Amino acid sequence: MLRVFRVLVFATVVSTTAWADSAPTSAQTDRAAAAEVASEQQVAKLTQTRAQLAARYQDELAAIDKLKNQKASWRRDRELNTAQADAKDTGDKLALLDKQLAAAQAQLAASRTSVVKAIDAEAPTATGARAQQLAKLRAQLAPAKVVKKIVIPDATIDPLADPDELDHQAAALKDSETALARQVKDLESQATELEHVAEIRKQHERAGEIAMREDDQPHRNAQASQGSKTLGDQSPTAGGAGGGQSNGAGGAGGAGGTGGTGGTGTTGGDTFVGGDRGAGYEAEASQVLGEVIDRSTIEGMLRASRSGDPAIRAQAAKQARDAVAARLEQLKKQRAAIEARAKALKAQR
């Protein structure tokens, strides 16, 4: 009997010790939070560096275009070769930086997931100020995202409605108009941003094609005569002004795009955006505008999102913007008719 009792006591002590070793501690949560902060700082640093490099790349592409339009000369060709080599070097750096930024963003996402898990593990045993601190931190890292669908109220004029009921109906329509106007503005911004990204990508590819085409041209040496010179092509450029593209934070030539750090315009309520306006933009649009515009327009935005092509996404955003704008004008006319009916009834009193 005594032996059995000792075995039970030993088993209890072992299980208690094991639980203590595996139980979440505030130190574990704090370490995870510190790692998340470091990851966020790294992403911010790379994003800033990339923005500066993308601006320099655009200046270099503009300089190449300017030199192309100048009259051919030895000086022009020498400067053009140098400009193309510099642009290629910058494009390669952008491609490498995109990969680094994508990796940093992935690390940041993983770090935030780790912090949330640590908080959820510690929260049940936390009390007082620590519990409040954990709740606040979790809300910052994983905020509850609310996607509010826009519901258009009935705009049919009830012949039996009194003026007060009609005024209430008109006010509800006015609120819907305000929500739709925000969506029109937001879709316009989305289209503009994507067109900018598509144009930069196009310039990047064009610069690479030009450089490759010039590399394939035969080399001709300049020959001099007594009174004049015949200008030939200089030696081939040291590579094109292009560079590889990556699936990182926006492509090697994109000054923005769907991959940044986010935080640029994500709003709550009935507005759908995507930080850097990411690929989730269209998915949220299908929920927010599901009862506002026709299903074919919604499906067009979803297909554009899956394509990954900024030009196609921009065109889809424009079509959705036009559809929402048309619905907005329809609501305005319906509201005006309701207000006119209410005014006429009030005049009869």
Coordinates of C-alpha atoms in Angstrom, one line a residue:
M1 CA 0.0 0.0 0.0
L2 CA 2.8 2.4 0.9
R3 CA 4.6 1.5 -2.3
V4 CA 1.5 2.4 -4.3
F5 CA 1.2 5.7 -2.5
R6 CA 4.8 6.6 -3.3
V7 CA 4.2 5.8 -7.0
L8 CA 1.2 8.1 -7.1
V9 CA 3.1 11.0 -5.4
F10 CA 6.0 10.6 -7.8
A11 CA 3.7 10.6 -10.8
T12 CA 1.9 13.7 -9.5
V13 CA 5.2 15.6 -9.0
V14 CA 6.4 14.6 -12.5
S15 CA 3.2 15.7 -14.2
T16 CA 3.2 19.0 -12.3
T17 CA 6.8 19.7 -13.3
A18 CA 6.1 18.9 -16.9
W19 CA 3.1 21.3 -16.9
A20 CA 5.2 24.0 -15.3
D21 CA 7.9 23.6 -18.0
S22 CA 5.4 23.7 -20.8
A23 CA 3.1 26.4 -19.3
P24 CA 3.3 29.8 -21.2
T25 CA 5.2 32.6 -19.4
S26 CA 5.2 36.3 -19.9
A27 CA 8.9 36.0 -20.8
Q28 CA 8.0 33.9 -23.8
T29 CA 5.4 36.3 -25.0
D30 CA 7.7 39.3 -24.5
R31 CA 10.4 37.6 -26.5
A32 CA 8.0 36.9 -29.3
A33 CA 6.8 40.5 -29.2
A34 CA 10.4 41.8 -29.4
A35 CA 11.0 39.6 -32.4
E36 CA 7.9 41.0 -34.1
V37 CA 9.1 44.6 -33.5
A38 CA 12.5 43.8 -35.0
S39 CA 10.8 42.2 -38.1
E40 CA 8.5 45.2 -38.5
Q41 CA 11.5 47.6 -38.4
Q42 CA 13.3 45.5 -41.0
V43 CA 10.3 45.7 -43.3
A44 CA 10.1 49.5 -42.9
K45 CA 13.8 49.9 -43.6
L46 CA 13.6 47.8 -46.8
T47 CA 10.5 49.6 -47.9
Q48 CA 12.1 53.0 -47.6
T49 CA 15.2 51.8 -49.4
R50 CA 13.1 50.4 -52.2
A51 CA 11.1 53.6 -52.6
Q52 CA 14.4 55.6 -53.0
L53 CA 15.8 53.0 -55.4
A54 CA 12.6 53.0 -57.5
A55 CA 12.7 56.7 -57.8
R56 CA 16.3 56.6 -58.9
Y57 CA 15.4 53.9 -61.5
Q58 CA 12.7 56.1 -62.9
D59 CA 15.1 59.0 -63.3
E60 CA 17.6 56.8 -65.0
L61 CA 14.9 55.5 -67.5
A62 CA 13.9 59.1 -68.2
A63 CA 17.6 60.0 -68.8
I64 CA 17.9 57.1 -71.3
D65 CA 14.8 58.3 -73.2
K66 CA 16.2 61.8 -73.3
L67 CA 19.5 60.6 -74.7
K68 CA 17.7 58.4 -77.3
N69 CA 16.0 61.6 -78.7
Q70 CA 19.3 63.4 -79.1
K71 CA 21.3 63.6 -82.3
A72 CA 23.8 60.7 -82.6
S73 CA 27.3 61.5 -81.6
W74 CA 30.3 60.0 -79.9
R75 CA 29.4 61.8 -76.7
R76 CA 25.7 60.8 -76.9
D77 CA 26.6 57.2 -77.5
R78 CA 29.0 57.1 -74.6
E79 CA 26.6 58.7 -72.2
L80 CA 23.8 56.4 -73.4
N81 CA 25.9 53.3 -72.8
T82 CA 26.8 54.5 -69.3
A83 CA 23.1 55.4 -68.6
Q84 CA 21.9 52.0 -69.7
A85 CA 24.5 50.2 -67.6
D86 CA 23.5 52.3 -64.6
A87 CA 19.9 51.5 -65.2
K88 CA 20.5 47.8 -65.5
D89 CA 22.5 47.9 -62.2
T90 CA 19.7 49.7 -60.5
G91 CA 17.1 47.3 -62.0
D92 CA 19.1 44.3 -60.7
K93 CA 19.3 45.9 -57.3
L94 CA 15.5 46.4 -57.3
A95 CA 14.9 42.8 -58.2
L96 CA 17.2 41.7 -55.3
L97 CA 15.6 44.1 -52.9
D98 CA 12.1 42.8 -53.9
K99 CA 13.2 39.3 -52.9
Q100 CA 14.6 40.6 -49.6
L101 CA 11.5 42.6 -48.9
A102 CA 9.2 39.6 -49.7
A103 CA 11.3 37.5 -47.3
A104 CA 11.1 40.2 -44.6
Q105 CA 7.3 40.5 -45.0
A106 CA 7.0 36.7 -44.7
Q107 CA 9.1 36.8 -41.5
L108 CA 7.0 39.6 -40.1
A109 CA 3.8 37.7 -40.8
A110 CA 5.3 34.6 -39.1
S111 CA 6.4 36.7 -36.1
R112 CA 3.0 38.2 -35.6
T113 CA 1.4 34.8 -35.7
S114 CA 3.9 33.6 -33.0
V115 CA 3.0 36.6 -30.8
V116 CA -0.7 36.0 -31.2
K117 CA -0.3 32.3 -30.3
A118 CA 1.9 33.3 -27.3
I119 CA -0.7 35.8 -26.1
D120 CA -3.6 33.3 -26.5
A121 CA -1.6 30.8 -24.5
E122 CA -0.8 33.2 -21.7
A123 CA -4.1 35.1 -21.5
P124 CA -6.1 32.6 -19.6
T125 CA -3.7 32.8 -16.6
A126 CA -3.0 36.6 -16.9
T127 CA -4.6 39.0 -14.5
G128 CA -4.8 42.8 -13.9
A129 CA -2.5 45.0 -15.9
R130 CA -0.9 42.1 -17.6
A131 CA -4.2 40.9 -19.0
Q132 CA -5.0 44.4 -20.2
Q133 CA -1.6 44.6 -21.9
L134 CA -2.0 41.3 -23.7
A135 CA -5.5 42.2 -24.9
K136 CA -4.3 45.6 -26.2
L137 CA -1.3 44.0 -28.0
R138 CA -3.4 41.3 -29.6
A139 CA -5.9 43.9 -30.9
Q140 CA -3.0 45.7 -32.5
L141 CA -1.5 42.7 -34.1
A142 CA -4.7 40.9 -35.2
P143 CA -7.5 43.5 -35.3
A144 CA -11.0 42.3 -36.0
K145 CA -11.6 43.2 -39.6
V146 CA -15.2 44.2 -40.4
V147 CA -16.3 44.1 -44.0
K148 CA -19.7 45.9 -44.1
K149 CA -21.9 45.2 -47.0
I150 CA -23.6 48.1 -48.6
V151 CA -27.4 47.5 -48.6
I152 CA -29.5 49.8 -50.8
P153 CA -32.9 50.6 -49.1
D154 CA -36.1 50.3 -51.0
A155 CA -36.5 53.4 -53.3
T156 CA -40.1 52.6 -54.4
I157 CA -42.5 55.4 -53.6
D158 CA -45.4 54.1 -51.5
P159 CA -48.6 56.0 -52.5
L160 CA -49.9 55.6 -48.9
A161 CA -46.8 56.9 -47.2
D162 CA -47.0 60.2 -45.3
P163 CA -44.4 63.0 -45.6
D164 CA -42.5 61.9 -42.5
E165 CA -42.1 58.3 -43.8
L166 CA -41.0 59.6 -47.1
D167 CA -38.4 61.9 -45.4
H168 CA -37.1 58.9 -43.5
Q169 CA -36.8 56.9 -46.7
A170 CA -35.0 59.8 -48.4
A171 CA -32.5 60.0 -45.5
A172 CA -31.7 56.3 -45.8
L173 CA -31.1 56.7 -49.5
K174 CA -28.8 59.7 -48.8
D175 CA -26.7 57.5 -46.5
S176 CA -26.4 54.9 -49.2
E177 CA -25.3 57.6 -51.6
T178 CA -22.6 58.7 -49.3
A179 CA -21.3 55.1 -49.0
L180 CA -21.4 54.7 -52.8
A181 CA -19.6 57.9 -53.4
R182 CA -16.7 56.7 -51.1
Q183 CA -16.5 53.5 -53.2
V184 CA -16.4 55.5 -56.4
K185 CA -13.5 57.5 -55.1
D186 CA -11.7 54.4 -53.7
L187 CA -12.1 52.5 -56.9
E188 CA -10.7 55.4 -58.8
S189 CA -7.6 55.5 -56.5
Q190 CA -7.2 51.8 -57.0
A191 CA -7.3 52.1 -60.8
T192 CA -4.8 55.0 -60.8
E193 CA -2.3 53.1 -58.5
L194 CA -2.5 50.0 -60.6
E195 CA -2.1 51.9 -63.9
H196 CA 1.0 53.5 -62.4
V197 CA 2.5 50.1 -61.5
A198 CA 1.6 48.7 -64.9
E199 CA 3.4 51.7 -66.6
I200 CA 6.5 51.3 -64.5
R201 CA 6.6 47.5 -65.3
K202 CA 6.2 48.3 -69.0
Q203 CA 9.1 50.8 -68.9
H204 CA 11.2 48.3 -67.1
E205 CA 10.5 45.6 -69.7
R206 CA 11.0 48.1 -72.6
A207 CA 14.4 49.1 -71.2
G208 CA 15.5 45.5 -71.0
E209 CA 14.3 44.8 -74.6
I210 CA 16.1 47.9 -75.9
A211 CA 19.3 46.8 -74.2
M212 CA 19.0 43.3 -75.5
R213 CA 18.3 44.5 -79.0
E214 CA 21.3 46.8 -79.0
D215 CA 23.5 44.0 -77.7
D216 CA 22.6 42.0 -80.9
Q217 CA 23.6 44.8 -83.2
P218 CA 26.9 44.5 -85.1
H219 CA 29.8 46.7 -83.8
R220 CA 31.1 49.4 -86.2
N221 CA 34.2 51.4 -85.6
A222 CA 34.3 55.1 -86.4
Q223 CA 36.3 55.9 -89.5
A224 CA 37.8 59.3 -90.0
S225 CA 38.5 61.2 -93.2
Q226 CA 40.4 64.4 -93.7
G227 CA 37.4 66.7 -93.4
S228 CA 34.7 64.7 -91.6
K229 CA 34.0 61.8 -89.4
T230 CA 31.6 58.9 -89.9
L231 CA 30.0 58.1 -86.6
G232 CA 29.4 54.4 -85.9
D233 CA 27.9 52.7 -83.0
Q234 CA 29.9 52.4 -79.8
S235 CA 30.6 49.0 -78.2
P236 CA 27.5 47.3 -76.9
T237 CA 26.1 48.3 -73.6
A238 CA 27.0 46.5 -70.5
G239 CA 23.7 44.8 -70.3
G240 CA 20.2 46.1 -70.5
A241 CA 18.4 48.5 -68.3
G242 CA 16.1 45.8 -67.2
G243 CA 16.5 43.2 -64.6
G244 CA 14.6 40.3 -63.3
Q245 CA 11.2 40.6 -61.7
S246 CA 10.2 38.9 -58.6
N247 CA 7.0 38.0 -57.0
G248 CA 8.0 40.0 -54.0
A249 CA 6.6 43.3 -52.9
G250 CA 5.6 44.6 -56.3
G251 CA 8.0 43.5 -59.0
A252 CA 11.4 44.8 -60.0
G253 CA 10.2 48.0 -61.5
G254 CA 7.0 48.6 -59.5
A255 CA 7.0 51.6 -57.2
G256 CA 4.2 50.3 -55.2
G257 CA 2.0 47.5 -56.2
T258 CA 0.4 44.7 -54.2
G259 CA 3.3 43.7 -52.0
G260 CA 4.3 46.6 -49.7
T261 CA 4.1 46.5 -46.0
G262 CA 0.5 47.4 -46.0
G263 CA -0.9 50.0 -43.7
T264 CA -1.6 52.4 -46.6
G265 CA -5.3 52.9 -46.5
T266 CA -6.9 50.0 -44.9
T267 CA -10.1 51.3 -43.5
G268 CA -13.0 49.7 -41.7
G269 CA -16.7 50.0 -42.3
D270 CA -18.0 49.8 -45.8
T271 CA -14.8 50.8 -47.6
F272 CA -12.6 48.1 -49.0
V273 CA -9.0 48.7 -49.7
G274 CA -5.9 46.7 -49.4
G275 CA -3.0 48.5 -47.8
D276 CA -0.9 48.7 -50.6
R277 CA -4.0 47.7 -52.1
G278 CA -3.1 44.0 -52.2
A279 CA -4.6 41.1 -53.9
G280 CA -7.4 40.9 -51.3
Y281 CA -8.9 44.1 -52.5
E282 CA -11.2 42.4 -55.1
A283 CA -12.2 39.7 -52.6
E284 CA -13.5 42.4 -50.2
A285 CA -15.1 44.2 -53.0
S286 CA -17.2 41.2 -53.8
Q287 CA -18.6 41.4 -50.3
V288 CA -19.0 45.1 -50.0
L289 CA -20.6 45.7 -53.4
G290 CA -22.3 42.3 -53.8
E291 CA -25.8 43.9 -53.7
V292 CA -24.8 47.1 -55.5
I293 CA -23.5 46.1 -58.9
D294 CA -24.1 43.1 -61.2
R295 CA -22.5 39.8 -60.5
S296 CA -20.6 39.9 -63.8
T297 CA -18.7 43.0 -62.8
I298 CA -17.8 41.4 -59.4
E299 CA -16.6 38.2 -61.1
G300 CA -14.5 40.3 -63.5
M301 CA -12.7 41.9 -60.6
L302 CA -12.0 38.5 -59.0
R303 CA -10.6 37.2 -62.3
A304 CA -8.4 40.2 -62.7
S305 CA -7.1 39.7 -59.2
R306 CA -6.1 36.1 -59.9
S307 CA -4.3 37.2 -63.1
G308 CA -1.8 39.3 -61.1
D309 CA -1.6 41.8 -64.0
P310 CA -1.9 45.4 -62.7
A311 CA -3.2 46.6 -66.1
I312 CA -6.0 44.0 -66.1
R313 CA -6.8 44.8 -62.4
A314 CA -6.9 48.5 -63.2
Q315 CA -9.4 48.0 -66.1
A316 CA -11.6 45.9 -63.8
A317 CA -11.5 48.6 -61.1
K318 CA -12.6 51.2 -63.7
Q319 CA -15.5 49.0 -64.8
A320 CA -16.6 48.5 -61.2
R321 CA -16.2 52.3 -60.6
D322 CA -18.4 53.1 -63.6
A323 CA -21.0 50.6 -62.4
V324 CA -21.1 52.0 -58.9
A325 CA -21.2 55.6 -60.2
A326 CA -24.2 54.6 -62.4
R327 CA -26.0 53.1 -59.4
L328 CA -25.2 56.3 -57.4
E329 CA -26.8 58.5 -60.1
Q330 CA -29.9 56.2 -60.1
L331 CA -30.2 56.6 -56.3
K332 CA -30.0 60.3 -56.5
K333 CA -32.8 60.5 -59.0
Q334 CA -35.0 58.2 -56.9
R335 CA -34.3 60.2 -53.8
A336 CA -35.2 63.4 -55.6
A337 CA -38.5 61.9 -56.6
I338 CA -39.3 60.8 -53.1
E339 CA -38.4 64.3 -51.7
A340 CA -40.6 65.9 -54.3
R341 CA -43.5 63.6 -53.3
A342 CA -43.0 64.5 -49.6
K343 CA -42.9 68.2 -50.4
A344 CA -46.1 67.9 -52.4
L345 CA -47.9 66.1 -49.6
K346 CA -46.8 68.8 -47.1
A347 CA -48.1 71.5 -49.3
Q348 CA -51.6 69.8 -49.3
R349 CA -51.8 70.0 -45.4

